Structure formats: C-alpha cells, structure tokens
Short mmCIF file of the N, C-alpha and C atoms (twelve columns), coordinates in Angstrom:
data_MODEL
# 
_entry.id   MODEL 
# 
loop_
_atom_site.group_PDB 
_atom_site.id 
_atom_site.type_symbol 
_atom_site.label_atom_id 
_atom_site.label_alt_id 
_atom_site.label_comp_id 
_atom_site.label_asym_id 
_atom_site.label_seq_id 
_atom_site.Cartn_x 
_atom_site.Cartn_y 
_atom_site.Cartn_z 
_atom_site.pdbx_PDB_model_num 
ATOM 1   N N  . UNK A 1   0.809   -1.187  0.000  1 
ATOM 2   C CA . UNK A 1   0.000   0.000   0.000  1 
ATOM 3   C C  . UNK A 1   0.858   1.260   0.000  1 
ATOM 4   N N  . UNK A 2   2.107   1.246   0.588  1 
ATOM 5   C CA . UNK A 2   3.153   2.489   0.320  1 
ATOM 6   C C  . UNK A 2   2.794   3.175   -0.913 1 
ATOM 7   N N  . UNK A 3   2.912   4.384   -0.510 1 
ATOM 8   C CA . UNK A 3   2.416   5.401   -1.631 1 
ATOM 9   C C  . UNK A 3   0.999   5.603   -2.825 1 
ATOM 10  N N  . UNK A 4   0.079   4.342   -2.086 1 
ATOM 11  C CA . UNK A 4   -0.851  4.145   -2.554 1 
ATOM 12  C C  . UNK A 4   -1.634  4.851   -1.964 1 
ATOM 13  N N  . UNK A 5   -1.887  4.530   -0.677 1 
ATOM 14  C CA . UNK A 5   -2.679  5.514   0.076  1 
ATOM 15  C C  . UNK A 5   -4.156  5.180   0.410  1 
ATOM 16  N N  . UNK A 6   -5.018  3.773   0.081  1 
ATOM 17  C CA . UNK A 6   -6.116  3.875   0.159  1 
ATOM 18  C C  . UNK A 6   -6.026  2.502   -0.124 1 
ATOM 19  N N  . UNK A 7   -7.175  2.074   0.754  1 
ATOM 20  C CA . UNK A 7   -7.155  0.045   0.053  1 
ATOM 21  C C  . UNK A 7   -8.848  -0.190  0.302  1 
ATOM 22  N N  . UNK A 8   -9.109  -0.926  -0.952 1 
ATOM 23  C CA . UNK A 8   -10.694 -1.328  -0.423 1 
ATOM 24  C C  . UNK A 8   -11.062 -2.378  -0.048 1 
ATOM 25  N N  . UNK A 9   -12.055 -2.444  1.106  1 
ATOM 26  C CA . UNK A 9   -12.258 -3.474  1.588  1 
ATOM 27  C C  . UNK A 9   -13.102 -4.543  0.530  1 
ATOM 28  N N  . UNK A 10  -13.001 -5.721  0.820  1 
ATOM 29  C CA . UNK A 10  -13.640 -6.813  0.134  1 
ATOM 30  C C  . UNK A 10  -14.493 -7.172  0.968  1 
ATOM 31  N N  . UNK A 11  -16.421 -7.103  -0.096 1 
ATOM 32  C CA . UNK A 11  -16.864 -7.109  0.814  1 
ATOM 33  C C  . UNK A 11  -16.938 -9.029  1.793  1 
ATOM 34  N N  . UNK A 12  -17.510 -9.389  2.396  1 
ATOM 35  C CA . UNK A 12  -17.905 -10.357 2.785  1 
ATOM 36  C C  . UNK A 12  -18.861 -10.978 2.667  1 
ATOM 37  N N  . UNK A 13  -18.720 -12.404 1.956  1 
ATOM 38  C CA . UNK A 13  -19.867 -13.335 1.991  1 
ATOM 39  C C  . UNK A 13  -21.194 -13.040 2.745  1 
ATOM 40  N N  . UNK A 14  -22.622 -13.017 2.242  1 
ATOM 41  C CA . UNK A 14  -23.804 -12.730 3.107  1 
ATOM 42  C C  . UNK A 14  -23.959 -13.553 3.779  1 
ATOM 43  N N  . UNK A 15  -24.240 -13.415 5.323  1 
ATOM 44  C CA . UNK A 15  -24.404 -13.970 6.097  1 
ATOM 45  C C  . UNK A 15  -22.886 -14.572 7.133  1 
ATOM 46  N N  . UNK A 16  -21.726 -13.947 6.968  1 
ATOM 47  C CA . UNK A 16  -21.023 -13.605 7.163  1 
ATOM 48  C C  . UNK A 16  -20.928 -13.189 8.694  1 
ATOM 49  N N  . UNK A 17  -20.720 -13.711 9.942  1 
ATOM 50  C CA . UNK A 17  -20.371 -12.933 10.635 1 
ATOM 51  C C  . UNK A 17  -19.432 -12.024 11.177 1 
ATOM 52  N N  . UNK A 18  -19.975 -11.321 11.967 1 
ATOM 53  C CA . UNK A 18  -18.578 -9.387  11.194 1 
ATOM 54  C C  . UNK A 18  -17.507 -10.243 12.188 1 
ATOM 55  N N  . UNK A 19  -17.139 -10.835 13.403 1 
ATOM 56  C CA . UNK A 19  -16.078 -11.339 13.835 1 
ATOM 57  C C  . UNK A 19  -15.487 -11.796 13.027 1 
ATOM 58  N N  . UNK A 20  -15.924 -12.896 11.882 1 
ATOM 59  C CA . UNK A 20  -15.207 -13.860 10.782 1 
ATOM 60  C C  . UNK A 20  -14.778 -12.658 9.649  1 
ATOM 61  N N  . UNK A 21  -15.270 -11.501 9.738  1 
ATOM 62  C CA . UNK A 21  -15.177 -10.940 8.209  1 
ATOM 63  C C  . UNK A 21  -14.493 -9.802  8.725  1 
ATOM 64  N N  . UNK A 22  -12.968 -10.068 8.623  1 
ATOM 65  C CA . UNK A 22  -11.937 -9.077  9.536  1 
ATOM 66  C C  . UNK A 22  -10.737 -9.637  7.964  1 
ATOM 67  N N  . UNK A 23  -10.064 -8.343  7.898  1 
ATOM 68  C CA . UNK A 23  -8.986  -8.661  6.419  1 
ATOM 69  C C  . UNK A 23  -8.034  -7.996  7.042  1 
ATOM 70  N N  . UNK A 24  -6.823  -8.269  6.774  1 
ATOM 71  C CA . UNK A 24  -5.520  -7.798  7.581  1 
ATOM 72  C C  . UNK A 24  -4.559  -7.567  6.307  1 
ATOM 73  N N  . UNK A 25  -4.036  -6.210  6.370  1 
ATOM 74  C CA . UNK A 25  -3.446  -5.427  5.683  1 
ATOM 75  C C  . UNK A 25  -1.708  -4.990  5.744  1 
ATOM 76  N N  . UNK A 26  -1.091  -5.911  5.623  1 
ATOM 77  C CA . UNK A 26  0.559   -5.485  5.988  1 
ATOM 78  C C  . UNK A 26  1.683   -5.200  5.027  1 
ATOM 79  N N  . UNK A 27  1.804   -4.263  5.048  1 
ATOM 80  C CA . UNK A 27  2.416   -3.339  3.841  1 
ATOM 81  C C  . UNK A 27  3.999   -3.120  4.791  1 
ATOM 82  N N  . UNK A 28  4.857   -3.434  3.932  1 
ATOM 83  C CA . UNK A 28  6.138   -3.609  4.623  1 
ATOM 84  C C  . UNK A 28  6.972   -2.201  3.649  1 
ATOM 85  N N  . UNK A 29  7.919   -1.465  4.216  1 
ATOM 86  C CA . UNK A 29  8.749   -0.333  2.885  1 
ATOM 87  C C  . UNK A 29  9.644   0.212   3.900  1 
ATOM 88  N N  . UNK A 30  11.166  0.307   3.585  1 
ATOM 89  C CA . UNK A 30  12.055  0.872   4.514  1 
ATOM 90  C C  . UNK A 30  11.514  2.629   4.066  1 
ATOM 91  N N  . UNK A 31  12.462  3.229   5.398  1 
ATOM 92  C CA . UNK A 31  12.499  4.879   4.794  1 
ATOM 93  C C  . UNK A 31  13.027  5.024   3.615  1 
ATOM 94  N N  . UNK A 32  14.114  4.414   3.324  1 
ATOM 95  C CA . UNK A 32  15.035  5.263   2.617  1 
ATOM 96  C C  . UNK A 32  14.649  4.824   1.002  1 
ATOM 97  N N  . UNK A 33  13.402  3.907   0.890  1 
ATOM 98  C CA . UNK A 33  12.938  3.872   -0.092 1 
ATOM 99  C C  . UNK A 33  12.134  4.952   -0.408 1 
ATOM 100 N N  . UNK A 34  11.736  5.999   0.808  1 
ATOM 101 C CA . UNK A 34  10.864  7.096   0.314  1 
ATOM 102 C C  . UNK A 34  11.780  8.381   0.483  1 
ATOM 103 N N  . UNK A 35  13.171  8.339   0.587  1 
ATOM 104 C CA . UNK A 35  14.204  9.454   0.390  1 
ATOM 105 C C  . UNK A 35  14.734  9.766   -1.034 1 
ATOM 106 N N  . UNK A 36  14.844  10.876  -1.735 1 
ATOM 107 C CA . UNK A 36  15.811  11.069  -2.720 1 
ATOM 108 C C  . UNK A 36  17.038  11.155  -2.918 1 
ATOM 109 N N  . UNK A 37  18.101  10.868  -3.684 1 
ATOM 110 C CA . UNK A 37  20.009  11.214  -3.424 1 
ATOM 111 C C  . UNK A 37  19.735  12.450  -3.987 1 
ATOM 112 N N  . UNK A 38  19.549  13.505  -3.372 1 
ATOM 113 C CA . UNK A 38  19.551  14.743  -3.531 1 
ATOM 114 C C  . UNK A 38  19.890  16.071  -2.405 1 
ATOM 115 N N  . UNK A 39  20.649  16.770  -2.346 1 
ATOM 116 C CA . UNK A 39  21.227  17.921  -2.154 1 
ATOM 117 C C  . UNK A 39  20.626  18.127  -0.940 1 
ATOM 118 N N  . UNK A 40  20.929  17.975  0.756  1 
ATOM 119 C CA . UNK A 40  19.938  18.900  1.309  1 
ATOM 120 C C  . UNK A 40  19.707  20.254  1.053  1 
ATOM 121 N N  . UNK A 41  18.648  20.586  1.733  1 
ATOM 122 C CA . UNK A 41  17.627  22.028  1.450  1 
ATOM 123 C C  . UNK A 41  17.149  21.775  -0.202 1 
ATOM 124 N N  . UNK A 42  16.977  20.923  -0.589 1 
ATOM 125 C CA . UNK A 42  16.931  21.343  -2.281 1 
ATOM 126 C C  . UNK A 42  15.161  20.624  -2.241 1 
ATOM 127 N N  . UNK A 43  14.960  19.353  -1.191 1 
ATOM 128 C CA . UNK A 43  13.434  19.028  -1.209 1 
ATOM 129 C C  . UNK A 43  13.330  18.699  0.021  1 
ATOM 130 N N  . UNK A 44  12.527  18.522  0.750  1 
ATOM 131 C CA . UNK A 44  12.250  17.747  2.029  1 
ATOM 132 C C  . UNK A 44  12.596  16.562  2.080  1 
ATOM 133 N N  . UNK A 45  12.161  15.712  0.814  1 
ATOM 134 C CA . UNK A 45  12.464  14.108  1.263  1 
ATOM 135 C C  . UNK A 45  13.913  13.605  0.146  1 
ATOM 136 N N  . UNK A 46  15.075  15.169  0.693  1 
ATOM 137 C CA . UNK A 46  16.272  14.613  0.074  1 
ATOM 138 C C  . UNK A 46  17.513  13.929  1.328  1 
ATOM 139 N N  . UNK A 47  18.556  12.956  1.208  1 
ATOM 140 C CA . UNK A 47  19.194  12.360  1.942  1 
ATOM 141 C C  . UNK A 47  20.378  13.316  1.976  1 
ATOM 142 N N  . UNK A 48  20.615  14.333  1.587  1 
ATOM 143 C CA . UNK A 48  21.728  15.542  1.967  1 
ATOM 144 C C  . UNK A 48  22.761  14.551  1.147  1 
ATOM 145 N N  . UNK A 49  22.466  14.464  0.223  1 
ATOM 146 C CA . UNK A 49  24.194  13.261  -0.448 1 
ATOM 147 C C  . UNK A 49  25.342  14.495  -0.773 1 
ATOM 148 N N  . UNK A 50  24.989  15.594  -0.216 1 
ATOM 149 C CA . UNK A 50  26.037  16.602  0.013  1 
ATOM 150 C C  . UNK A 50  27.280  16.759  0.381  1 
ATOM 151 N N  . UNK A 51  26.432  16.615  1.581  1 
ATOM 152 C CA . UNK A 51  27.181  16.476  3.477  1 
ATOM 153 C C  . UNK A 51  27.999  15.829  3.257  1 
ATOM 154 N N  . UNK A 52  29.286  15.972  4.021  1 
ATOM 155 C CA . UNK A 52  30.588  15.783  4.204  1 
ATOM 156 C C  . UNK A 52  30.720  15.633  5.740  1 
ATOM 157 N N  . UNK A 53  29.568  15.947  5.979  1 
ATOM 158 C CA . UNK A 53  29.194  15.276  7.592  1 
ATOM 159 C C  . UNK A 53  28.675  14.434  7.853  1 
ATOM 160 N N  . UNK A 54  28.803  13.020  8.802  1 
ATOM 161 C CA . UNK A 54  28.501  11.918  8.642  1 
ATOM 162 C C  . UNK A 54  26.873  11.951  9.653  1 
ATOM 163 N N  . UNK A 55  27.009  12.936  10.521 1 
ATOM 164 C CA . UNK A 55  26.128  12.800  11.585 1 
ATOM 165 C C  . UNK A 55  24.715  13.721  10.534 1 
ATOM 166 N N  . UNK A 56  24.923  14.101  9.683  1 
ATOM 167 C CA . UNK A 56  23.780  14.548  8.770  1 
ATOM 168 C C  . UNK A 56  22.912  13.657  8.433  1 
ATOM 169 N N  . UNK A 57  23.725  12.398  8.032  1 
ATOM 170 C CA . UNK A 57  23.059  11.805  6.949  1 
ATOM 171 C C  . UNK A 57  23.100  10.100  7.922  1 
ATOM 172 N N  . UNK A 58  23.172  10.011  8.643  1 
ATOM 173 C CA . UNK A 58  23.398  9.189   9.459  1 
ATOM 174 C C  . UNK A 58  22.405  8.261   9.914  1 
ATOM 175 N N  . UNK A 59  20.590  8.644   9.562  1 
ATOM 176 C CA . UNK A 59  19.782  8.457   9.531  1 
ATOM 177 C C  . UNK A 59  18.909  9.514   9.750  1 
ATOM 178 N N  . UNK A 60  17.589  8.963   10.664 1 
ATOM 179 C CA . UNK A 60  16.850  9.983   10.586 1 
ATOM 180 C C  . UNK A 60  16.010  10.089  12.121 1 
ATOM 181 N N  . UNK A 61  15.189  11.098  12.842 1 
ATOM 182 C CA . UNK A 61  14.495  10.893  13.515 1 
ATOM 183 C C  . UNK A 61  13.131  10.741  13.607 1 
ATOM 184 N N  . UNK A 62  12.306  10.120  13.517 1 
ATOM 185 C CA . UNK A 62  10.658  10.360  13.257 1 
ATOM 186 C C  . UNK A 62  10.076  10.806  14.189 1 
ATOM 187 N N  . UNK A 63  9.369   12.268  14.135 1 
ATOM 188 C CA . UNK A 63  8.932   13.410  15.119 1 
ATOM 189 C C  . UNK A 63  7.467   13.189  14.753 1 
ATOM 190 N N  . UNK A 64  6.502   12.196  13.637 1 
ATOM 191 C CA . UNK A 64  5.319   11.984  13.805 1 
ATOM 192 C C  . UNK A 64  4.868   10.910  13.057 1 
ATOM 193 N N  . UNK A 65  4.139   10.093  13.173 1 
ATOM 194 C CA . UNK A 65  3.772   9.130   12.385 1 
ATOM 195 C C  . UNK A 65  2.167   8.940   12.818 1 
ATOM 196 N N  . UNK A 66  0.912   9.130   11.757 1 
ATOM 197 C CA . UNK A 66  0.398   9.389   11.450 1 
ATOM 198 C C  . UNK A 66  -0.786  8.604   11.426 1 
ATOM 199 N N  . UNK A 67  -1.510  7.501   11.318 1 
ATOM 200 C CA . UNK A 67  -2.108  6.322   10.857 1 
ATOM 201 C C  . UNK A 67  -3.132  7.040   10.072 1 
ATOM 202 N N  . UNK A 68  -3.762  6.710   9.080  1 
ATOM 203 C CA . UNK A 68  -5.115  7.481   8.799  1 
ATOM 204 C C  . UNK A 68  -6.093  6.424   7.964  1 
ATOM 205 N N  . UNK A 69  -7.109  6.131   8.710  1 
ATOM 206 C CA . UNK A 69  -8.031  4.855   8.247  1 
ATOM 207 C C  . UNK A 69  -9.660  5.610   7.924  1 
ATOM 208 N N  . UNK A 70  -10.698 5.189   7.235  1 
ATOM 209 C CA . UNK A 70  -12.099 5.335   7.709  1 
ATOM 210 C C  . UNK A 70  -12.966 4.785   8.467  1 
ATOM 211 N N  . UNK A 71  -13.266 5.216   9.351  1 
ATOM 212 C CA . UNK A 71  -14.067 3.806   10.382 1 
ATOM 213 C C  . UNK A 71  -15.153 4.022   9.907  1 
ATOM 214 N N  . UNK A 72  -15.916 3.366   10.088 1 
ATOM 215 C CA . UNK A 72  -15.611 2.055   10.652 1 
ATOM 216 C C  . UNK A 72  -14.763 0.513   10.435 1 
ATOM 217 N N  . UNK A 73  -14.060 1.474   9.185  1 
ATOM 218 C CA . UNK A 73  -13.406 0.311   8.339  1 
ATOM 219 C C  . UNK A 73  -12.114 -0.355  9.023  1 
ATOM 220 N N  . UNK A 74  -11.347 0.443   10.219 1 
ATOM 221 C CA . UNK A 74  -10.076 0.110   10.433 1 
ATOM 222 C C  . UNK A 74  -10.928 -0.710  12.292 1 
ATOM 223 N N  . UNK A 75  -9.801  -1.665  12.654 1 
ATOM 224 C CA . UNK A 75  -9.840  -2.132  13.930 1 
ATOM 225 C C  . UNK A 75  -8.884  -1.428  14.547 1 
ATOM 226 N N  . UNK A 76  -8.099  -1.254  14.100 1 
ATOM 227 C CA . UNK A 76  -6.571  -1.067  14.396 1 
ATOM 228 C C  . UNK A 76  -5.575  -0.553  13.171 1 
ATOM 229 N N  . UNK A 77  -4.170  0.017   13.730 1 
ATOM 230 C CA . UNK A 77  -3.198  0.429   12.763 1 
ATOM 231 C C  . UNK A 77  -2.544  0.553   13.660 1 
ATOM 232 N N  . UNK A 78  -1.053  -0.308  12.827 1 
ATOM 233 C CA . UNK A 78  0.270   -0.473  13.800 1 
ATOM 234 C C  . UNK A 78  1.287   -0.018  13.016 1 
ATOM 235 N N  . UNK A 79  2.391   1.291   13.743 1 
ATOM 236 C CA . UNK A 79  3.214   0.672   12.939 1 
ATOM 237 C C  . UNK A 79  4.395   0.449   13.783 1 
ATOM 238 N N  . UNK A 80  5.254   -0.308  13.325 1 
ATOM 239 C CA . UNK A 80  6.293   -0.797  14.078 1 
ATOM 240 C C  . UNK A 80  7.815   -0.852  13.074 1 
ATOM 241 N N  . UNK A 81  9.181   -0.912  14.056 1 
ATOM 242 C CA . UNK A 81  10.238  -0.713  13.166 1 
ATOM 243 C C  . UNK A 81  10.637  -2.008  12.858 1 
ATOM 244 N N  . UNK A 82  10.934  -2.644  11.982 1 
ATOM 245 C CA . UNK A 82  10.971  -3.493  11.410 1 
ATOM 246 C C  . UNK A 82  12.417  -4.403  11.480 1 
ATOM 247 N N  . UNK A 83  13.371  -3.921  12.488 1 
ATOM 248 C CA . UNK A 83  14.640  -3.740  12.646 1 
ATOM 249 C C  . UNK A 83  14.650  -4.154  13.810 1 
ATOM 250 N N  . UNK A 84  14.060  -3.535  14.855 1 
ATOM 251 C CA . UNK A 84  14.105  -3.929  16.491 1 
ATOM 252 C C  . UNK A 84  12.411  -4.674  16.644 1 
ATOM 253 N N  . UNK A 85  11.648  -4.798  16.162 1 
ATOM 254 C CA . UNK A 85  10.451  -5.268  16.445 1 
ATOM 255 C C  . UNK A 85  9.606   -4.362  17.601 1 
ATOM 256 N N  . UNK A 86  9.863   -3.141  17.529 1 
ATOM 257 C CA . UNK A 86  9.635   -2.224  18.487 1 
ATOM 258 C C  . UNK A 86  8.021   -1.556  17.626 1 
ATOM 259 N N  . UNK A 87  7.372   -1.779  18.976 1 
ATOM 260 C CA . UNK A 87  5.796   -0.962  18.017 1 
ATOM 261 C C  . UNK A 87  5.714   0.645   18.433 1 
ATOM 262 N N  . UNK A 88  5.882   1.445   17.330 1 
ATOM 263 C CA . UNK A 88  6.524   2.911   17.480 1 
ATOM 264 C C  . UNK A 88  5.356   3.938   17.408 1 
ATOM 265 N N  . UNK A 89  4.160   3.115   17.255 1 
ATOM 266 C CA . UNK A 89  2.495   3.763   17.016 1 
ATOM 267 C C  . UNK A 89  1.759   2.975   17.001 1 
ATOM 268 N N  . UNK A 90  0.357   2.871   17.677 1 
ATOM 269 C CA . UNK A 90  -1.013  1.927   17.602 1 
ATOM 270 C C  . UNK A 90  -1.928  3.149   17.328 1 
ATOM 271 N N  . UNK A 91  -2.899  2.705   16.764 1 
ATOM 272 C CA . UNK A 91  -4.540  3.340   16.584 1 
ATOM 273 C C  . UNK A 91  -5.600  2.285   16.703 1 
ATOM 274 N N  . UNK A 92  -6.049  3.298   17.199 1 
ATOM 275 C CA . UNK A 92  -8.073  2.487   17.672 1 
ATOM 276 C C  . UNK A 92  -8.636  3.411   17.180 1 
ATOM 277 N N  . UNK A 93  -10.003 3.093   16.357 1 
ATOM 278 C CA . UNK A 93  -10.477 4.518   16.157 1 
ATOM 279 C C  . UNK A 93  -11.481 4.600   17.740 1 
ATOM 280 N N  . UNK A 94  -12.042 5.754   17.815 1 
ATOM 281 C CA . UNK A 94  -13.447 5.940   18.269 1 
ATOM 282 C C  . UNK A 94  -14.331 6.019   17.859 1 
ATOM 283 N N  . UNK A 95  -15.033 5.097   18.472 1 
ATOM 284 C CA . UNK A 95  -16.882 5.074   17.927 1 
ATOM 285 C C  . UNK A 95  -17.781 6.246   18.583 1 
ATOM 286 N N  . UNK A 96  -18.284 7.223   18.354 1 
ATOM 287 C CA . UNK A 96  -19.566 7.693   18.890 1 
ATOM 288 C C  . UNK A 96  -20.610 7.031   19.342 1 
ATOM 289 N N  . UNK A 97  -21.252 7.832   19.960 1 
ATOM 290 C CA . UNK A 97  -22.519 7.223   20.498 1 
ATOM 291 C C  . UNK A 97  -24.100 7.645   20.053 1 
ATOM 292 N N  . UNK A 98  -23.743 7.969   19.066 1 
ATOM 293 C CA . UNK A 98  -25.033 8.563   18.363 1 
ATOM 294 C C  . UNK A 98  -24.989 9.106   16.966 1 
ATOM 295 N N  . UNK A 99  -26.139 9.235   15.846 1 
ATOM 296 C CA . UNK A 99  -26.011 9.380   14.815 1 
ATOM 297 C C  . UNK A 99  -25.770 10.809  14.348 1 
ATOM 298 N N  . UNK A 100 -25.652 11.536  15.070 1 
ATOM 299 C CA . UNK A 100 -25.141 13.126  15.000 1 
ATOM 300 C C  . UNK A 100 -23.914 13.265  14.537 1 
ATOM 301 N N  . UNK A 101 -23.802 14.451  13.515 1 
ATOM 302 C CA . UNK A 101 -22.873 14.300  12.700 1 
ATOM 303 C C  . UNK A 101 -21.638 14.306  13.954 1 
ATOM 304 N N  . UNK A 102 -20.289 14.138  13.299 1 
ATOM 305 C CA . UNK A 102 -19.169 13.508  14.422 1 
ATOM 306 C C  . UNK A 102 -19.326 13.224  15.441 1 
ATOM 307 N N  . UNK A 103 -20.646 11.874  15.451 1 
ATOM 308 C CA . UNK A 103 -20.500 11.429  16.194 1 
ATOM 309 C C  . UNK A 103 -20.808 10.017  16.330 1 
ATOM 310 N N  . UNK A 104 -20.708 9.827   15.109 1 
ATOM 311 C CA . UNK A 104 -21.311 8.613   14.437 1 
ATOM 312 C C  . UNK A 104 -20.574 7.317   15.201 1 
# 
C-alpha cells in the first residue's frame, strides 16, 4: 500500500459474521525507499548526499507518524520498526454514540 494511500475493503460473503469478516493489511517499505540522493535544502524528502558530515546523513528521527483509516473500516493500525520489532504507534479509532454528525 506504500504510496498508494487507500485500500478497499472486500466485501464479505452474506451472512457472514462481522467477527469472521476481519482482512488484515501489511504493507512492509524501509524509509530510505521514500528518500531522494539529492542535495539537502533542495526538497524535504532529500538524503543531503552533500554532506561531508557523517552525523547529517546518518539516519533519521521520526517526530510523527500518522495512521489514517475510515471507520468504521479500520480495527486497528500499527506501525512498528521493522529492525528492532519495536511498536513505534497503535490506533483504535473511536466510535460515537449517536447518529449526530461527528459522532457517528
């Protein structure tokens, strides 16, 4: 799903119960597949192949990571580093309690 951005659900057999009719979505992509070899300051998602400094380019820090699903469609969204097995973000959505708009 990297750089796709959107996945549709399939629906489920009628009569289907919604416990049984759960689809699991795991999309695997390092960073540096979404970096350019380009110049820092020249784009945001460039790797500074400039620098003559090692601590520049040395990796990176992640200051937000994001999940973004439609519910009721998502249970959950994980993401985790793939390197240490460390889970670095979870999401639940929230359900409302009534049919009022945001609050569904």
């Amino acid at each position: 799903e990297m750089r796709n951005g959107e996945y549709d659900i399939v629906p489920c057999l009628p009569g289907t119960p919604p416990e049984s009719c759960v689809q699991v979505l795991t999309a695997r992509w390092k960073v540096r597949d979404m970096m350019r070899a380009c110049p820092s300051g020249q784009r945001v998602d460039c790797t500074g192949s400039d620098s003559t400094d090692a601590s520049k380019v040395a990796g990176l820090h992640l200051l937000y990571a994001g999940p973004h699903c439609h519910a009721p469609d998502c249970l959950s969204m994980e993401l985790y580093n793939a390197d240490t097995g460390r889970l670095l973000c979870r999401m639940e959505p929230e359900f409302g309690a009534s049919d009022e708009v945001y609050d569904e």
